Amino acid sequence: VIDTASNQVIATLTVGLNPIGVATSPDSRRAYVTGVSSNDVTVIDPANLSVVGTITVPSAYGVAVSRDSRFVYAGSVNADNVSVIDAATLAVVATVPVGARAAGIDVSADGSEVYVVNLDGGTISRISTATHTVIGTINLSGGDPYAMGRFVS
């Protein structure tokens, strides 16, 4: 953990193997770190600098949090799906099939959709945050997309 005011490391926390994705909840109460090789998402309490839970998600890669902080979306890069996690119970409440090699994930500005960049096949899947189902696919021409972090505005 880095203090951005001083640029100093102030704590070290143990997370899953090969951490790839990191997302913080809009209410700043939780941070989520994917462990692609340990098949999990580690949940961190930033206020106490502690790990508060771990959720099993096969080949967890990209991660995003809903605008209301109620749900966490974790892409499974080798399982071609997105796990929807209830942030209060830390339980997977839905598994949504998407395109090949789900990687980057972001939530739309209005919070109504989740966008999933699929590394193979040149597509972006659109998931409804109300129903946790795919509501559309954006086909891209020319190569396979890659994105991590915020890429939807």
JSON list of N, CA and C in Angstrom, two decimals, residues 62-67 73-75 81-82 96 98-99 101-119 123-129 133-140 145-153:
[
{"chain": "A", "resi": 62, "resn": "GLY", "atom": "N", "xyz": [-9.61, -9.16, -14.94]},
{"chain": "A", "resi": 62, "resn": "GLY", "atom": "CA", "xyz": [-10.09, -7.78, -14.76]},
{"chain": "A", "resi": 62, "resn": "GLY", "atom": "C", "xyz": [-11.16, -7.73, -13.69]},
{"chain": "A", "resi": 63, "resn": "VAL", "atom": "N", "xyz": [-11.32, -6.54, -13.10]},
{"chain": "A", "resi": 63, "resn": "VAL", "atom": "CA", "xyz": [-12.31, -6.37, -12.03]},
{"chain": "A", "resi": 63, "resn": "VAL", "atom": "C", "xyz": [-12.84, -4.95, -12.04]},
{"chain": "A", "resi": 64, "resn": "ALA", "atom": "N", "xyz": [-14.13, -4.80, -11.73]},
{"chain": "A", "resi": 64, "resn": "ALA", "atom": "CA", "xyz": [-14.76, -3.48, -11.62]},
{"chain": "A", "resi": 64, "resn": "ALA", "atom": "C", "xyz": [-15.86, -3.56, -10.57]},
{"chain": "A", "resi": 65, "resn": "VAL", "atom": "N", "xyz": [-16.22, -2.41, -10.03]},
{"chain": "A", "resi": 65, "resn": "VAL", "atom": "CA", "xyz": [-17.24, -2.34, -8.97]},
{"chain": "A", "resi": 65, "resn": "VAL", "atom": "C", "xyz": [-18.40, -1.47, -9.48]},
{"chain": "A", "resi": 66, "resn": "SER", "atom": "N", "xyz": [-19.62, -1.90, -9.17]},
{"chain": "A", "resi": 66, "resn": "SER", "atom": "CA", "xyz": [-20.79, -1.13, -9.58]},
{"chain": "A", "resi": 66, "resn": "SER", "atom": "C", "xyz": [-20.77, 0.26, -8.95]},
{"chain": "A", "resi": 67, "resn": "ARG", "atom": "N", "xyz": [-21.45, 1.20, -9.57]},
{"chain": "A", "resi": 67, "resn": "ARG", "atom": "CA", "xyz": [-21.46, 2.59, -9.10]},
{"chain": "A", "resi": 67, "resn": "ARG", "atom": "C", "xyz": [-22.04, 2.73, -7.69]},
{"chain": "A", "resi": 73, "resn": "TYR", "atom": "N", "xyz": [-17.61, -7.13, -10.35]},
{"chain": "A", "resi": 73, "resn": "TYR", "atom": "CA", "xyz": [-17.60, -7.92, -11.58]},
{"chain": "A", "resi": 73, "resn": "TYR", "atom": "C", "xyz": [-16.17, -8.35, -11.86]},
{"chain": "A", "resi": 74, "resn": "ALA", "atom": "N", "xyz": [-15.93, -9.66, -11.90]},
{"chain": "A", "resi": 74, "resn": "ALA", "atom": "CA", "xyz": [-14.58, -10.19, -12.12]},
{"chain": "A", "resi": 74, "resn": "ALA", "atom": "C", "xyz": [-14.59, -11.08, -13.35]},
{"chain": "A", "resi": 75, "resn": "GLY", "atom": "N", "xyz": [-13.74, -10.76, -14.32]},
{"chain": "A", "resi": 75, "resn": "GLY", "atom": "CA", "xyz": [-13.65, -11.54, -15.55]},
{"chain": "A", "resi": 75, "resn": "GLY", "atom": "C", "xyz": [-12.76, -12.75, -15.36]},
{"chain": "A", "resi": 81, "resn": "ASN", "atom": "N", "xyz": [-16.12, -16.01, -18.89]},
{"chain": "A", "resi": 81, "resn": "ASN", "atom": "CA", "xyz": [-17.32, -15.53, -18.20]},
{"chain": "A", "resi": 81, "resn": "ASN", "atom": "C", "xyz": [-16.95, -14.43, -17.21]},
{"chain": "A", "resi": 82, "resn": "VAL", "atom": "N", "xyz": [-17.99, -13.82, -16.65]},
{"chain": "A", "resi": 82, "resn": "VAL", "atom": "CA", "xyz": [-17.81, -12.80, -15.62]},
{"chain": "A", "resi": 82, "resn": "VAL", "atom": "C", "xyz": [-18.57, -13.27, -14.39]},
{"chain": "A", "resi": 96, "resn": "VAL", "atom": "N", "xyz": [-21.88, -14.94, -15.77]},
{"chain": "A", "resi": 96, "resn": "VAL", "atom": "CA", "xyz": [-22.39, -14.48, -17.06]},
{"chain": "A", "resi": 96, "resn": "VAL", "atom": "C", "xyz": [-21.43, -14.91, -18.18]},
{"chain": "A", "resi": 98, "resn": "VAL", "atom": "N", "xyz": [-19.53, -14.72, -21.54]},
{"chain": "A", "resi": 98, "resn": "VAL", "atom": "CA", "xyz": [-19.19, -13.62, -22.45]},
{"chain": "A", "resi": 98, "resn": "VAL", "atom": "C", "xyz": [-18.29, -14.17, -23.55]},
{"chain": "A", "resi": 99, "resn": "GLY", "atom": "N", "xyz": [-17.61, -13.30, -24.27]},
{"chain": "A", "resi": 99, "resn": "GLY", "atom": "CA", "xyz": [-16.72, -13.72, -25.34]},
{"chain": "A", "resi": 99, "resn": "GLY", "atom": "C", "xyz": [-15.46, -14.39, -24.83]},
{"chain": "A", "resi": 101, "resn": "ARG", "atom": "N", "xyz": [-11.92, -15.14, -23.56]},
{"chain": "A", "resi": 101, "resn": "ARG", "atom": "CA", "xyz": [-10.86, -14.56, -22.73]},
{"chain": "A", "resi": 101, "resn": "ARG", "atom": "C", "xyz": [-11.24, -13.19, -22.16]},
{"chain": "A", "resi": 102, "resn": "ALA", "atom": "N", "xyz": [-12.27, -13.20, -21.32]},
{"chain": "A", "resi": 102, "resn": "ALA", "atom": "CA", "xyz": [-12.74, -11.98, -20.65]},
{"chain": "A", "resi": 102, "resn": "ALA", "atom": "C", "xyz": [-11.61, -11.36, -19.84]},
{"chain": "A", "resi": 103, "resn": "ALA", "atom": "N", "xyz": [-11.32, -10.11, -20.11]},
{"chain": "A", "resi": 103, "resn": "ALA", "atom": "CA", "xyz": [-10.18, -9.48, -19.44]},
{"chain": "A", "resi": 103, "resn": "ALA", "atom": "C", "xyz": [-10.58, -8.16, -18.81]},
{"chain": "A", "resi": 104, "resn": "GLY", "atom": "N", "xyz": [-10.47, -7.06, -19.56]},
{"chain": "A", "resi": 104, "resn": "GLY", "atom": "CA", "xyz": [-10.78, -5.75, -19.01]},
{"chain": "A", "resi": 104, "resn": "GLY", "atom": "C", "xyz": [-12.27, -5.57, -18.76]},
{"chain": "A", "resi": 105, "resn": "ILE", "atom": "N", "xyz": [-12.60, -4.94, -17.65]},
{"chain": "A", "resi": 105, "resn": "ILE", "atom": "CA", "xyz": [-14.00, -4.71, -17.27]},
{"chain": "A", "resi": 105, "resn": "ILE", "atom": "C", "xyz": [-14.15, -3.28, -16.78]},
{"chain": "A", "resi": 106, "resn": "ASP", "atom": "N", "xyz": [-15.26, -2.65, -17.19]},
{"chain": "A", "resi": 106, "resn": "ASP", "atom": "CA", "xyz": [-15.56, -1.31, -16.69]},
{"chain": "A", "resi": 106, "resn": "ASP", "atom": "C", "xyz": [-17.08, -1.15, -16.62]},
{"chain": "A", "resi": 107, "resn": "VAL", "atom": "N", "xyz": [-17.52, -0.24, -15.79]},
{"chain": "A", "resi": 107, "resn": "VAL", "atom": "CA", "xyz": [-18.94, 0.05, -15.60]},
{"chain": "A", "resi": 107, "resn": "VAL", "atom": "C", "xyz": [-19.25, 1.39, -16.26]},
{"chain": "A", "resi": 108, "resn": "SER", "atom": "N", "xyz": [-20.38, 1.45, -16.95]},
{"chain": "A", "resi": 108, "resn": "SER", "atom": "CA", "xyz": [-20.77, 2.70, -17.63]},
{"chain": "A", "resi": 108, "resn": "SER", "atom": "C", "xyz": [-20.96, 3.82, -16.61]},
{"chain": "A", "resi": 109, "resn": "ALA", "atom": "N", "xyz": [-20.87, 5.06, -17.09]},
{"chain": "A", "resi": 109, "resn": "ALA", "atom": "CA", "xyz": [-21.00, 6.23, -16.21]},
{"chain": "A", "resi": 109, "resn": "ALA", "atom": "C", "xyz": [-22.32, 6.25, -15.47]},
{"chain": "A", "resi": 110, "resn": "ASP", "atom": "N", "xyz": [-23.40, 5.80, -16.13]},
{"chain": "A", "resi": 110, "resn": "ASP", "atom": "CA", "xyz": [-24.70, 5.79, -15.45]},
{"chain": "A", "resi": 110, "resn": "ASP", "atom": "C", "xyz": [-24.94, 4.53, -14.63]},
{"chain": "A", "resi": 111, "resn": "GLY", "atom": "N", "xyz": [-23.98, 3.59, -14.68]},
{"chain": "A", "resi": 111, "resn": "GLY", "atom": "CA", "xyz": [-24.08, 2.38, -13.86]},
{"chain": "A", "resi": 111, "resn": "GLY", "atom": "C", "xyz": [-24.99, 1.30, -14.39]},
{"chain": "A", "resi": 112, "resn": "SER", "atom": "N", "xyz": [-25.56, 1.49, -15.57]},
{"chain": "A", "resi": 112, "resn": "SER", "atom": "CA", "xyz": [-26.53, 0.53, -16.09]},
{"chain": "A", "resi": 112, "resn": "SER", "atom": "C", "xyz": [-25.92, -0.65, -16.83]},
{"chain": "A", "resi": 113, "resn": "GLU", "atom": "N", "xyz": [-24.66, -0.51, -17.25]},
{"chain": "A", "resi": 113, "resn": "GLU", "atom": "CA", "xyz": [-24.03, -1.58, -18.02]},
{"chain": "A", "resi": 113, "resn": "GLU", "atom": "C", "xyz": [-22.60, -1.81, -17.58]},
{"chain": "A", "resi": 114, "resn": "VAL", "atom": "N", "xyz": [-22.16, -3.05, -17.80]},
{"chain": "A", "resi": 114, "resn": "VAL", "atom": "CA", "xyz": [-20.76, -3.43, -17.60]},
{"chain": "A", "resi": 114, "resn": "VAL", "atom": "C", "xyz": [-20.22, -3.79, -18.98]},
{"chain": "A", "resi": 115, "resn": "TYR", "atom": "N", "xyz": [-19.05, -3.29, -19.31]},
{"chain": "A", "resi": 115, "resn": "TYR", "atom": "CA", "xyz": [-18.41, -3.59, -20.58]},
{"chain": "A", "resi": 115, "resn": "TYR", "atom": "C", "xyz": [-17.23, -4.53, -20.31]},
{"chain": "A", "resi": 116, "resn": "VAL", "atom": "N", "xyz": [-17.16, -5.61, -21.10]},
{"chain": "A", "resi": 116, "resn": "VAL", "atom": "CA", "xyz": [-16.12, -6.62, -20.92]},
{"chain": "A", "resi": 116, "resn": "VAL", "atom": "C", "xyz": [-15.33, -6.75, -22.21]},
{"chain": "A", "resi": 117, "resn": "VAL", "atom": "N", "xyz": [-14.05, -6.46, -22.14]},
{"chain": "A", "resi": 117, "resn": "VAL", "atom": "CA", "xyz": [-13.18, -6.61, -23.30]},
{"chain": "A", "resi": 117, "resn": "VAL", "atom": "C", "xyz": [-12.76, -8.08, -23.37]},
{"chain": "A", "resi": 118, "resn": "ASN", "atom": "N", "xyz": [-13.08, -8.71, -24.50]},
{"chain": "A", "resi": 118, "resn": "ASN", "atom": "CA", "xyz": [-12.72, -10.11, -24.73]},
{"chain": "A", "resi": 118, "resn": "ASN", "atom": "C", "xyz": [-11.46, -10.16, -25.58]},
{"chain": "A", "resi": 119, "resn": "LEU", "atom": "N", "xyz": [-10.37, -10.69, -25.01]},
{"chain": "A", "resi": 119, "resn": "LEU", "atom": "CA", "xyz": [-9.07, -10.63, -25.65]},
{"chain": "A", "resi": 119, "resn": "LEU", "atom": "C", "xyz": [-9.03, -11.31, -27.01]},
{"chain": "A", "resi": 123, "resn": "THR", "atom": "N", "xyz": [-14.16, -8.60, -29.65]},
{"chain": "A", "resi": 123, "resn": "THR", "atom": "CA", "xyz": [-15.48, -8.17, -29.19]},
{"chain": "A", "resi": 123, "resn": "THR", "atom": "C", "xyz": [-15.44, -7.55, -27.80]},
{"chain": "A", "resi": 124, "resn": "ILE", "atom": "N", "xyz": [-16.49, -6.79, -27.52]},
{"chain": "A", "resi": 124, "resn": "ILE", "atom": "CA", "xyz": [-16.75, -6.26, -26.19]},
{"chain": "A", "resi": 124, "resn": "ILE", "atom": "C", "xyz": [-18.17, -6.68, -25.84]},
{"chain": "A", "resi": 125, "resn": "SER", "atom": "N", "xyz": [-18.33, -7.38, -24.72]},
{"chain": "A", "resi": 125, "resn": "SER", "atom": "CA", "xyz": [-19.67, -7.80, -24.27]},
{"chain": "A", "resi": 125, "resn": "SER", "atom": "C", "xyz": [-20.26, -6.72, -23.39]},
{"chain": "A", "resi": 126, "resn": "ARG", "atom": "N", "xyz": [-21.58, -6.49, -23.54]},
{"chain": "A", "resi": 126, "resn": "ARG", "atom": "CA", "xyz": [-22.31, -5.53, -22.71]},
{"chain": "A", "resi": 126, "resn": "ARG", "atom": "C", "xyz": [-23.23, -6.32, -21.78]},
{"chain": "A", "resi": 127, "resn": "ILE", "atom": "N", "xyz": [-23.09, -6.09, -20.48]},
{"chain": "A", "resi": 127, "resn": "ILE", "atom": "CA", "xyz": [-23.89, -6.78, -19.46]},
{"chain": "A", "resi": 127, "resn": "ILE", "atom": "C", "xyz": [-24.79, -5.77, -18.77]},
{"chain": "A", "resi": 128, "resn": "SER", "atom": "N", "xyz": [-26.06, -6.10, -18.60]},
{"chain": "A", "resi": 128, "resn": "SER", "atom": "CA", "xyz": [-26.98, -5.27, -17.83]},
{"chain": "A", "resi": 128, "resn": "SER", "atom": "C", "xyz": [-26.70, -5.46, -16.34]},
{"chain": "A", "resi": 129, "resn": "THR", "atom": "N", "xyz": [-26.55, -4.35, -15.62]},
{"chain": "A", "resi": 129, "resn": "THR", "atom": "CA", "xyz": [-26.34, -4.46, -14.17]},
{"chain": "A", "resi": 129, "resn": "THR", "atom": "C", "xyz": [-27.64, -4.77, -13.44]},
{"chain": "A", "resi": 133, "resn": "THR", "atom": "N", "xyz": [-27.17, -10.10, -17.25]},
{"chain": "A", "resi": 133, "resn": "THR", "atom": "CA", "xyz": [-27.19, -10.87, -18.49]},
{"chain": "A", "resi": 133, "resn": "THR", "atom": "C", "xyz": [-26.56, -10.04, -19.60]},
{"chain": "A", "resi": 134, "resn": "VAL", "atom": "N", "xyz": [-26.05, -10.73, -20.62]},
{"chain": "A", "resi": 134, "resn": "VAL", "atom": "CA", "xyz": [-25.49, -10.04, -21.78]},
{"chain": "A", "resi": 134, "resn": "VAL", "atom": "C", "xyz": [-26.63, -9.43, -22.58]},
{"chain": "A", "resi": 135, "resn": "ILE", "atom": "N", "xyz": [-26.52, -8.14, -22.87]},
{"chain": "A", "resi": 135, "resn": "ILE", "atom": "CA", "xyz": [-27.56, -7.45, -23.63]},
{"chain": "A", "resi": 135, "resn": "ILE", "atom": "C", "xyz": [-27.06, -7.03, -25.00]},
{"chain": "A", "resi": 136, "resn": "GLY", "atom": "N", "xyz": [-25.81, -7.30, -25.30]},
{"chain": "A", "resi": 136, "resn": "GLY", "atom": "CA", "xyz": [-25.29, -6.96, -26.61]},
{"chain": "A", "resi": 136, "resn": "GLY", "atom": "C", "xyz": [-23.81, -7.24, -26.71]},
{"chain": "A", "resi": 137, "resn": "THR", "atom": "N", "xyz": [-23.34, -7.28, -27.95]},
{"chain": "A", "resi": 137, "resn": "THR", "atom": "CA", "xyz": [-21.93, -7.48, -28.23]},
{"chain": "A", "resi": 137, "resn": "THR", "atom": "C", "xyz": [-21.50, -6.45, -29.26]},
{"chain": "A", "resi": 138, "resn": "ILE", "atom": "N", "xyz": [-20.39, -5.81, -28.98]},
{"chain": "A", "resi": 138, "resn": "ILE", "atom": "CA", "xyz": [-19.82, -4.83, -29.91]},
{"chain": "A", "resi": 138, "resn": "ILE", "atom": "C", "xyz": [-18.70, -5.55, -30.66]},
{"chain": "A", "resi": 139, "resn": "ASN", "atom": "N", "xyz": [-18.82, -5.63, -31.97]},
{"chain": "A", "resi": 139, "resn": "ASN", "atom": "CA", "xyz": [-17.78, -6.25, -32.80]},
{"chain": "A", "resi": 139, "resn": "ASN", "atom": "C", "xyz": [-16.80, -5.19, -33.25]},
{"chain": "A", "resi": 140, "resn": "LEU", "atom": "N", "xyz": [-15.53, -5.45, -33.03]},
{"chain": "A", "resi": 140, "resn": "LEU", "atom": "CA", "xyz": [-14.48, -4.52, -33.41]},
{"chain": "A", "resi": 140, "resn": "LEU", "atom": "C", "xyz": [-13.77, -5.08, -34.64]},
{"chain": "A", "resi": 145, "resn": "PRO", "atom": "N", "xyz": [-8.89, -6.76, -28.95]},
{"chain": "A", "resi": 145, "resn": "PRO", "atom": "CA", "xyz": [-8.80, -5.61, -28.04]},
{"chain": "A", "resi": 145, "resn": "PRO", "atom": "C", "xyz": [-8.12, -5.97, -26.72]},
{"chain": "A", "resi": 146, "resn": "TYR", "atom": "N", "xyz": [-7.60, -4.97, -26.07]},
{"chain": "A", "resi": 146, "resn": "TYR", "atom": "CA", "xyz": [-7.06, -5.14, -24.72]},
{"chain": "A", "resi": 146, "resn": "TYR", "atom": "C", "xyz": [-7.29, -3.84, -23.95]},
{"chain": "A", "resi": 147, "resn": "ALA", "atom": "N", "xyz": [-7.83, -3.96, -22.76]},
{"chain": "A", "resi": 147, "resn": "ALA", "atom": "CA", "xyz": [-8.03, -2.78, -21.92]},
{"chain": "A", "resi": 147, "resn": "ALA", "atom": "C", "xyz": [-8.09, -3.21, -20.47]},
{"chain": "A", "resi": 148, "resn": "MET", "atom": "N", "xyz": [-7.54, -2.40, -19.61]},
{"chain": "A", "resi": 148, "resn": "MET", "atom": "CA", "xyz": [-7.64, -2.61, -18.15]},
{"chain": "A", "resi": 148, "resn": "MET", "atom": "C", "xyz": [-7.91, -1.26, -17.53]},
{"chain": "A", "resi": 149, "resn": "GLY", "atom": "N", "xyz": [-8.56, -1.25, -16.37]},
{"chain": "A", "resi": 149, "resn": "GLY", "atom": "CA", "xyz": [-8.86, 0.00, -15.69]},
{"chain": "A", "resi": 149, "resn": "GLY", "atom": "C", "xyz": [-10.05, 0.69, -16.30]},
{"chain": "A", "resi": 150, "resn": "ARG", "atom": "N", "xyz": [-10.17, 1.98, -16.10]},
{"chain": "A", "resi": 150, "resn": "ARG", "atom": "CA", "xyz": [-11.30, 2.76, -16.62]},
{"chain": "A", "resi": 150, "resn": "ARG", "atom": "C", "xyz": [-11.12, 2.99, -18.11]},
{"chain": "A", "resi": 151, "resn": "PHE", "atom": "N", "xyz": [-12.06, 2.50, -18.93]},
{"chain": "A", "resi": 151, "resn": "PHE", "atom": "CA", "xyz": [-12.00, 2.77, -20.35]},
{"chain": "A", "resi": 151, "resn": "PHE", "atom": "C", "xyz": [-13.34, 3.17, -20.93]},
{"chain": "A", "resi": 152, "resn": "VAL", "atom": "N", "xyz": [-14.37, 3.29, -20.09]},
{"chain": "A", "resi": 152, "resn": "VAL", "atom": "CA", "xyz": [-15.69, 3.74, -20.52]},
{"chain": "A", "resi": 152, "resn": "VAL", "atom": "C", "xyz": [-16.00, 5.05, -19.81]},
{"chain": "A", "resi": 153, "resn": "SER", "atom": "N", "xyz": [-16.49, 6.03, -20.57]},
{"chain": "A", "resi": 153, "resn": "SER", "atom": "CA", "xyz": [-16.86, 7.30, -19.91]},
{"chain": "A", "resi": 153, "resn": "SER", "atom": "C", "xyz": [-18.27, 7.69, -20.31]}
]
